[in-house]
Short mmCIF file of N, CA and C and ligand atoms in Angstrom, two decimals:
data_model
loop_
_atom_site.label_atom_id
_atom_site.label_comp_id
_atom_site.label_asym_id
_atom_site.label_seq_id
_atom_site.Cartn_x
_atom_site.Cartn_y
_atom_site.Cartn_z
N MET I 1 0.85 -1.21 0.00
CA MET I 1 0.00 0.00 0.00
C MET I 1 0.88 1.25 0.00
N THR I 2 0.75 2.03 -1.04
CA THR I 2 1.55 3.26 -1.14
C THR I 2 0.74 4.44 -0.63
N SER I 3 1.41 5.46 -0.18
CA SER I 3 0.70 6.66 0.26
C SER I 3 1.56 7.90 0.05
N GLU I 4 2.14 8.00 -1.14
CA GLU I 4 2.91 9.21 -1.44
C GLU I 4 1.95 10.37 -1.66
N ARG I 5 2.54 11.54 -1.68
CA ARG I 5 1.75 12.73 -1.94
C ARG I 5 1.50 12.84 -3.44
N MET I 6 0.30 13.27 -3.78
CA MET I 6 -0.09 13.44 -5.19
C MET I 6 -0.39 14.91 -5.42
N LEU I 7 -0.04 15.39 -6.61
CA LEU I 7 -0.26 16.79 -6.95
C LEU I 7 -1.63 16.98 -7.60
N CYS I 8 -2.38 17.93 -7.06
CA CYS I 8 -3.67 18.26 -7.69
C CYS I 8 -3.39 19.20 -8.86
N PRO I 9 -3.84 18.84 -10.09
CA PRO I 9 -3.57 19.70 -11.24
C PRO I 9 -4.43 20.95 -11.27
N VAL I 10 -5.40 21.05 -10.35
CA VAL I 10 -6.26 22.23 -10.31
C VAL I 10 -5.70 23.26 -9.34
N CYS I 11 -5.48 22.89 -8.08
CA CYS I 11 -5.01 23.87 -7.09
C CYS I 11 -3.50 23.80 -6.86
N GLN I 12 -2.83 22.83 -7.48
CA GLN I 12 -1.37 22.72 -7.41
C GLN I 12 -0.86 22.43 -6.00
N VAL I 13 -1.71 21.85 -5.16
CA VAL I 13 -1.30 21.47 -3.81
C VAL I 13 -1.15 19.95 -3.79
N THR I 14 -0.16 19.45 -3.04
CA THR I 14 -0.01 18.00 -2.94
C THR I 14 -0.76 17.51 -1.70
N PHE I 15 -1.29 16.32 -1.80
CA PHE I 15 -1.97 15.71 -0.65
C PHE I 15 -1.68 14.23 -0.63
N LEU I 16 -1.82 13.66 0.55
CA LEU I 16 -1.54 12.24 0.75
C LEU I 16 -2.72 11.42 0.23
N LEU I 17 -2.42 10.50 -0.68
CA LEU I 17 -3.48 9.63 -1.18
C LEU I 17 -3.25 8.24 -0.62
N LYS I 18 -4.10 7.87 0.34
CA LYS I 18 -3.92 6.58 1.02
C LYS I 18 -4.66 5.45 0.31
N GLU I 19 -5.55 5.83 -0.59
CA GLU I 19 -6.37 4.80 -1.26
C GLU I 19 -5.53 3.95 -2.21
N GLU I 20 -6.04 2.81 -2.48
CA GLU I 20 -5.39 1.89 -3.40
C GLU I 20 -5.30 2.51 -4.80
N ARG I 21 -4.18 2.27 -5.45
CA ARG I 21 -3.97 2.82 -6.80
C ARG I 21 -4.65 1.93 -7.84
N VAL I 22 -5.69 2.45 -8.44
CA VAL I 22 -6.42 1.73 -9.49
C VAL I 22 -6.55 2.70 -10.67
N PRO I 23 -6.11 2.29 -11.87
CA PRO I 23 -6.22 3.21 -13.00
C PRO I 23 -7.66 3.63 -13.26
N GLY I 24 -7.86 4.91 -13.48
CA GLY I 24 -9.20 5.41 -13.78
C GLY I 24 -10.03 5.72 -12.55
N LYS I 25 -9.48 5.46 -11.36
CA LYS I 25 -10.24 5.70 -10.13
C LYS I 25 -10.49 7.19 -9.92
N ARG I 26 -11.69 7.51 -9.45
CA ARG I 26 -12.05 8.90 -9.16
C ARG I 26 -11.53 9.27 -7.78
N VAL I 27 -10.90 10.45 -7.71
CA VAL I 27 -10.36 10.96 -6.45
C VAL I 27 -10.84 12.40 -6.31
N VAL I 28 -11.19 12.81 -5.10
CA VAL I 28 -11.56 14.21 -4.87
C VAL I 28 -10.42 14.89 -4.13
N CYS I 29 -9.93 16.01 -4.67
CA CYS I 29 -8.87 16.76 -4.00
C CYS I 29 -9.42 17.31 -2.68
N PRO I 30 -8.75 17.01 -1.55
CA PRO I 30 -9.26 17.48 -0.25
C PRO I 30 -9.05 18.97 -0.02
N VAL I 31 -8.33 19.62 -0.93
CA VAL I 31 -8.06 21.06 -0.79
C VAL I 31 -9.06 21.89 -1.58
N CYS I 32 -9.29 21.54 -2.85
CA CYS I 32 -10.15 22.37 -3.71
C CYS I 32 -11.43 21.65 -4.14
N GLY I 33 -11.55 20.37 -3.85
CA GLY I 33 -12.77 19.64 -4.21
C GLY I 33 -12.81 19.16 -5.65
N ALA I 34 -11.73 19.37 -6.41
CA ALA I 34 -11.71 18.95 -7.81
C ALA I 34 -11.88 17.44 -7.91
N VAL I 35 -12.69 17.01 -8.88
CA VAL I 35 -12.82 15.59 -9.19
C VAL I 35 -11.68 15.26 -10.14
N LEU I 36 -10.89 14.26 -9.79
CA LEU I 36 -9.70 13.90 -10.56
C LEU I 36 -9.73 12.42 -10.88
N THR I 37 -8.95 12.06 -11.90
CA THR I 37 -8.85 10.66 -12.31
C THR I 37 -7.43 10.19 -12.08
N LEU I 38 -7.30 9.07 -11.38
CA LEU I 38 -5.99 8.47 -11.12
C LEU I 38 -5.53 7.78 -12.41
N THR I 39 -4.33 8.15 -12.84
CA THR I 39 -3.83 7.68 -14.13
C THR I 39 -2.37 7.25 -13.99
N GLU I 40 -2.01 6.21 -14.70
CA GLU I 40 -0.62 5.79 -14.68
C GLU I 40 0.04 6.26 -15.97
N GLU I 41 1.11 7.06 -15.82
CA GLU I 41 1.80 7.59 -17.00
C GLU I 41 3.29 7.34 -16.85
N ASN I 42 3.87 6.63 -17.79
CA ASN I 42 5.31 6.34 -17.77
C ASN I 42 5.76 5.74 -16.43
N GLY I 43 4.95 4.88 -15.87
CA GLY I 43 5.31 4.21 -14.62
C GLY I 43 5.05 5.02 -13.37
N PHE I 44 4.47 6.21 -13.50
CA PHE I 44 4.16 7.03 -12.33
C PHE I 44 2.65 7.25 -12.23
N TRP I 45 2.18 7.33 -11.00
CA TRP I 45 0.77 7.64 -10.78
C TRP I 45 0.59 9.15 -10.75
N VAL I 46 -0.34 9.64 -11.53
CA VAL I 46 -0.63 11.07 -11.56
C VAL I 46 -2.15 11.28 -11.50
N LEU I 47 -2.53 12.48 -11.12
CA LEU I 47 -3.95 12.83 -11.11
C LEU I 47 -4.22 13.79 -12.27
N ARG I 48 -5.25 13.50 -13.01
CA ARG I 48 -5.62 14.32 -14.17
C ARG I 48 -7.06 14.78 -14.05
N ARG I 49 -7.37 15.88 -14.74
CA ARG I 49 -8.77 16.32 -14.83
C ARG I 49 -9.54 15.22 -15.55
N PRO I 50 -10.78 14.95 -15.15
CA PRO I 50 -11.55 13.87 -15.77
C PRO I 50 -11.90 14.16 -17.22
N LYS I 51 -11.63 13.20 -18.09
CA LYS I 51 -11.93 13.39 -19.51
C LYS I 51 -13.36 12.97 -19.84
N ASP I 52 -13.97 12.24 -18.91
CA ASP I 52 -15.32 11.71 -19.18
C ASP I 52 -16.42 12.54 -18.53
N MET I 53 -16.09 13.76 -18.12
CA MET I 53 -17.12 14.64 -17.57
C MET I 53 -17.21 15.87 -18.46
N SER I 54 -18.42 16.40 -18.62
CA SER I 54 -18.56 17.64 -19.38
C SER I 54 -18.06 18.77 -18.48
N PRO I 55 -17.73 19.93 -19.06
CA PRO I 55 -17.30 21.07 -18.23
C PRO I 55 -18.32 21.38 -17.13
N GLU I 56 -19.59 21.32 -17.49
CA GLU I 56 -20.62 21.63 -16.49
C GLU I 56 -20.62 20.61 -15.34
N GLU I 57 -20.53 19.32 -15.70
CA GLU I 57 -20.48 18.29 -14.65
C GLU I 57 -19.25 18.48 -13.76
N GLU I 58 -18.13 18.82 -14.40
CA GLU I 58 -16.89 18.97 -13.65
C GLU I 58 -16.96 20.13 -12.66
N ILE I 59 -17.41 21.30 -13.10
CA ILE I 59 -17.41 22.45 -12.19
C ILE I 59 -18.50 22.30 -11.11
N ARG I 60 -19.63 21.71 -11.48
CA ARG I 60 -20.67 21.49 -10.46
C ARG I 60 -20.17 20.55 -9.37
N ALA I 61 -19.53 19.45 -9.78
CA ALA I 61 -19.01 18.49 -8.80
C ALA I 61 -17.94 19.16 -7.93
N ARG I 62 -17.08 19.98 -8.56
CA ARG I 62 -16.00 20.62 -7.81
C ARG I 62 -16.53 21.58 -6.74
N VAL I 63 -17.47 22.46 -7.12
CA VAL I 63 -17.96 23.42 -6.13
C VAL I 63 -18.79 22.74 -5.04
N GLU I 64 -19.54 21.68 -5.40
CA GLU I 64 -20.29 20.93 -4.39
C GLU I 64 -19.32 20.27 -3.40
N ASN I 65 -18.27 19.64 -3.95
CA ASN I 65 -17.30 18.97 -3.08
C ASN I 65 -16.60 19.97 -2.17
N PHE I 66 -16.22 21.12 -2.74
CA PHE I 66 -15.50 22.12 -1.95
C PHE I 66 -16.40 22.63 -0.81
N ALA I 67 -17.67 22.93 -1.13
CA ALA I 67 -18.60 23.41 -0.11
C ALA I 67 -18.78 22.36 0.99
N GLN I 68 -18.85 21.11 0.58
CA GLN I 68 -19.03 20.03 1.55
C GLN I 68 -17.80 19.88 2.45
N LEU I 69 -16.61 19.97 1.83
CA LEU I 69 -15.36 19.84 2.60
C LEU I 69 -15.25 20.93 3.66
N ARG I 70 -15.69 22.15 3.32
CA ARG I 70 -15.53 23.29 4.23
C ARG I 70 -16.77 23.61 5.05
N GLY I 71 -17.88 22.98 4.73
CA GLY I 71 -19.13 23.30 5.43
C GLY I 71 -19.73 24.61 4.96
N TYR I 72 -19.53 24.97 3.69
CA TYR I 72 -20.09 26.21 3.14
C TYR I 72 -21.44 25.94 2.50
N HIS I 73 -22.15 27.03 2.24
CA HIS I 73 -23.48 26.94 1.65
C HIS I 73 -23.56 27.76 0.37
N PHE I 74 -24.64 27.53 -0.38
CA PHE I 74 -24.91 28.30 -1.59
C PHE I 74 -26.20 29.07 -1.38
N ASN I 75 -26.42 30.06 -2.25
CA ASN I 75 -27.74 30.71 -2.25
C ASN I 75 -28.17 30.91 -3.70
N GLU I 76 -29.10 31.84 -3.93
CA GLU I 76 -29.67 31.99 -5.28
C GLU I 76 -28.65 32.52 -6.29
N MET I 77 -27.48 32.94 -5.82
CA MET I 77 -26.44 33.41 -6.76
C MET I 77 -25.71 32.23 -7.41
N LYS I 78 -25.95 31.03 -6.90
CA LYS I 78 -25.18 29.89 -7.41
C LYS I 78 -25.36 29.67 -8.92
N GLU I 79 -26.61 29.60 -9.39
CA GLU I 79 -26.84 29.26 -10.80
C GLU I 79 -26.25 30.30 -11.76
N PRO I 80 -26.51 31.62 -11.53
CA PRO I 80 -25.86 32.60 -12.41
C PRO I 80 -24.33 32.51 -12.38
N LEU I 81 -23.76 32.18 -11.23
CA LEU I 81 -22.30 32.08 -11.14
C LEU I 81 -21.77 30.83 -11.84
N ILE I 82 -22.52 29.74 -11.79
CA ILE I 82 -22.12 28.54 -12.54
C ILE I 82 -22.13 28.86 -14.04
N GLU I 83 -23.18 29.57 -14.49
CA GLU I 83 -23.25 30.00 -15.89
C GLU I 83 -22.04 30.84 -16.27
N ALA I 84 -21.69 31.78 -15.39
CA ALA I 84 -20.57 32.68 -15.65
C ALA I 84 -19.25 31.91 -15.67
N LEU I 85 -19.12 30.92 -14.81
CA LEU I 85 -17.91 30.07 -14.81
C LEU I 85 -17.80 29.29 -16.11
N LEU I 86 -18.94 28.80 -16.61
CA LEU I 86 -18.93 28.06 -17.86
C LEU I 86 -18.58 28.96 -19.05
N LYS I 87 -19.01 30.22 -19.00
CA LYS I 87 -18.64 31.17 -20.05
C LYS I 87 -17.14 31.42 -20.03
N LYS I 88 -16.58 31.56 -18.82
CA LYS I 88 -15.13 31.75 -18.70
C LYS I 88 -14.39 30.53 -19.27
N TYR I 89 -14.92 29.36 -19.00
CA TYR I 89 -14.30 28.13 -19.51
C TYR I 89 -14.31 28.12 -21.04
N GLU I 90 -15.46 28.48 -21.61
CA GLU I 90 -15.59 28.51 -23.08
C GLU I 90 -14.63 29.50 -23.71
N ARG I 91 -14.52 30.68 -23.10
CA ARG I 91 -13.71 31.76 -23.69
C ARG I 91 -12.23 31.64 -23.39
N TYR I 92 -11.90 31.20 -22.17
CA TYR I 92 -10.50 31.27 -21.74
C TYR I 92 -9.90 29.92 -21.37
N GLY I 93 -10.70 28.85 -21.48
CA GLY I 93 -10.15 27.52 -21.32
C GLY I 93 -10.08 26.97 -19.91
N ASP I 94 -10.53 27.73 -18.91
CA ASP I 94 -10.57 27.16 -17.56
C ASP I 94 -11.64 27.89 -16.74
N PHE I 95 -11.92 27.36 -15.54
CA PHE I 95 -12.99 27.92 -14.70
C PHE I 95 -12.45 29.07 -13.86
N TYR I 96 -12.08 30.16 -14.55
CA TYR I 96 -11.58 31.33 -13.83
C TYR I 96 -12.73 32.05 -13.15
N CYS I 97 -12.44 32.64 -12.00
CA CYS I 97 -13.45 33.36 -11.23
C CYS I 97 -14.11 34.42 -12.12
N PRO I 98 -15.46 34.39 -12.21
CA PRO I 98 -16.14 35.35 -13.07
C PRO I 98 -16.06 36.79 -12.55
N CYS I 99 -15.67 36.97 -11.29
CA CYS I 99 -15.62 38.31 -10.70
C CYS I 99 -14.23 38.90 -10.74
N LYS I 100 -13.28 38.16 -11.29
CA LYS I 100 -11.91 38.67 -11.33
C LYS I 100 -11.48 38.84 -12.78
N ILE I 101 -10.72 39.88 -13.02
CA ILE I 101 -10.31 40.21 -14.38
C ILE I 101 -9.23 39.26 -14.87
N ASP I 102 -8.27 38.94 -14.01
CA ASP I 102 -7.12 38.14 -14.45
C ASP I 102 -7.46 36.66 -14.55
N ASN I 103 -7.25 36.10 -15.71
CA ASN I 103 -7.47 34.67 -15.92
C ASN I 103 -6.16 33.93 -15.67
N ILE I 104 -5.84 33.79 -14.40
CA ILE I 104 -4.58 33.20 -13.96
C ILE I 104 -4.89 32.02 -13.03
N PRO I 105 -3.92 31.08 -12.87
CA PRO I 105 -4.19 29.88 -12.07
C PRO I 105 -4.74 30.17 -10.66
N GLU I 106 -4.28 31.25 -10.01
CA GLU I 106 -4.76 31.57 -8.66
C GLU I 106 -6.25 31.88 -8.65
N ASN I 107 -6.80 32.23 -9.81
CA ASN I 107 -8.21 32.61 -9.88
C ASN I 107 -9.11 31.50 -10.39
N VAL I 108 -8.56 30.29 -10.54
CA VAL I 108 -9.41 29.17 -10.93
C VAL I 108 -10.28 28.80 -9.72
N CYS I 109 -11.57 28.63 -9.95
CA CYS I 109 -12.53 28.34 -8.89
C CYS I 109 -12.34 26.93 -8.31
N PRO I 110 -12.32 26.77 -6.96
CA PRO I 110 -12.32 27.82 -5.94
C PRO I 110 -10.98 28.55 -5.90
N CYS I 111 -11.03 29.88 -5.99
CA CYS I 111 -9.81 30.67 -6.14
C CYS I 111 -8.92 30.59 -4.90
N LEU I 112 -7.67 31.02 -5.07
CA LEU I 112 -6.69 30.89 -3.99
C LEU I 112 -7.14 31.56 -2.70
N GLU I 113 -7.69 32.78 -2.78
CA GLU I 113 -8.09 33.46 -1.54
C GLU I 113 -9.22 32.69 -0.84
N THR I 114 -10.06 32.07 -1.63
CA THR I 114 -11.14 31.26 -1.05
C THR I 114 -10.57 30.00 -0.40
N ARG I 115 -9.60 29.37 -1.10
CA ARG I 115 -8.96 28.19 -0.53
C ARG I 115 -8.20 28.55 0.74
N GLN I 116 -7.74 29.81 0.83
CA GLN I 116 -6.97 30.24 2.00
C GLN I 116 -7.84 30.83 3.09
N GLY I 117 -9.14 30.71 2.98
CA GLY I 117 -10.01 31.05 4.12
C GLY I 117 -10.73 32.38 4.07
N SER I 118 -10.88 33.00 2.88
CA SER I 118 -11.57 34.30 2.84
C SER I 118 -13.03 34.18 3.27
N VAL I 119 -13.62 33.00 3.09
CA VAL I 119 -15.03 32.83 3.49
C VAL I 119 -15.15 32.90 5.02
N GLU I 120 -14.17 32.34 5.73
CA GLU I 120 -14.18 32.42 7.20
C GLU I 120 -14.07 33.89 7.65
N ARG I 121 -13.24 34.65 6.94
CA ARG I 121 -13.00 36.04 7.32
C ARG I 121 -14.15 36.96 6.94
N ASN I 122 -14.73 36.75 5.75
CA ASN I 122 -15.72 37.70 5.21
C ASN I 122 -17.14 37.17 5.17
N GLY I 123 -17.33 35.90 5.52
CA GLY I 123 -18.66 35.31 5.50
C GLY I 123 -19.07 34.79 4.14
N ARG I 124 -18.28 35.14 3.11
CA ARG I 124 -18.59 34.71 1.74
C ARG I 124 -17.32 34.84 0.91
N CYS I 125 -17.33 34.19 -0.26
CA CYS I 125 -16.19 34.41 -1.17
C CYS I 125 -16.45 35.68 -1.95
N HIS I 126 -15.42 36.12 -2.68
CA HIS I 126 -15.47 37.38 -3.42
C HIS I 126 -16.76 37.51 -4.25
N CYS I 127 -17.12 36.49 -5.00
CA CYS I 127 -18.30 36.65 -5.86
C CYS I 127 -19.59 36.17 -5.24
N GLY I 128 -19.52 35.57 -4.06
CA GLY I 128 -20.75 35.15 -3.41
C GLY I 128 -21.26 33.80 -3.85
N LEU I 129 -20.33 32.96 -4.30
CA LEU I 129 -20.71 31.57 -4.61
C LEU I 129 -20.75 30.76 -3.32
N PHE I 130 -19.69 30.87 -2.52
CA PHE I 130 -19.60 30.13 -1.25
C PHE I 130 -19.92 31.05 -0.07
N TRP I 131 -20.77 30.55 0.81
CA TRP I 131 -21.18 31.31 2.01
C TRP I 131 -20.92 30.47 3.25
N LYS I 132 -20.55 31.16 4.32
CA LYS I 132 -20.28 30.49 5.58
C LYS I 132 -21.57 29.98 6.21
ZN1 ZN B 201 -6.98 20.62 -5.64
#
């Protein structure tokens, strides 16, 4: 049984994966909630974004997982923000925060400030997707 640290390709944080290594297995990043697929590449185990989920399925699963991990809630702003995240994905290739101008890795939802606890400090994330 191996338990090395694995890199999340979404939030770029490593975490300990204690589960058995099975190709194609679904893993949820405990930091950002991203749904990932365990893949063997050149003899190494890596985590990749799921190829068998639509962008909408992927971002919905990610924000639900993240809210569940942190105990956050959603309100009526959720659906318009999911739409806005999908537009960002279509235009810029990733789920960048719809309320931020810069389409940079730190702003991929859940954005870095949210992952670092802005919801605890402010009661909500910058755009109001996640609420305490
Ligand atoms: Zn992650």
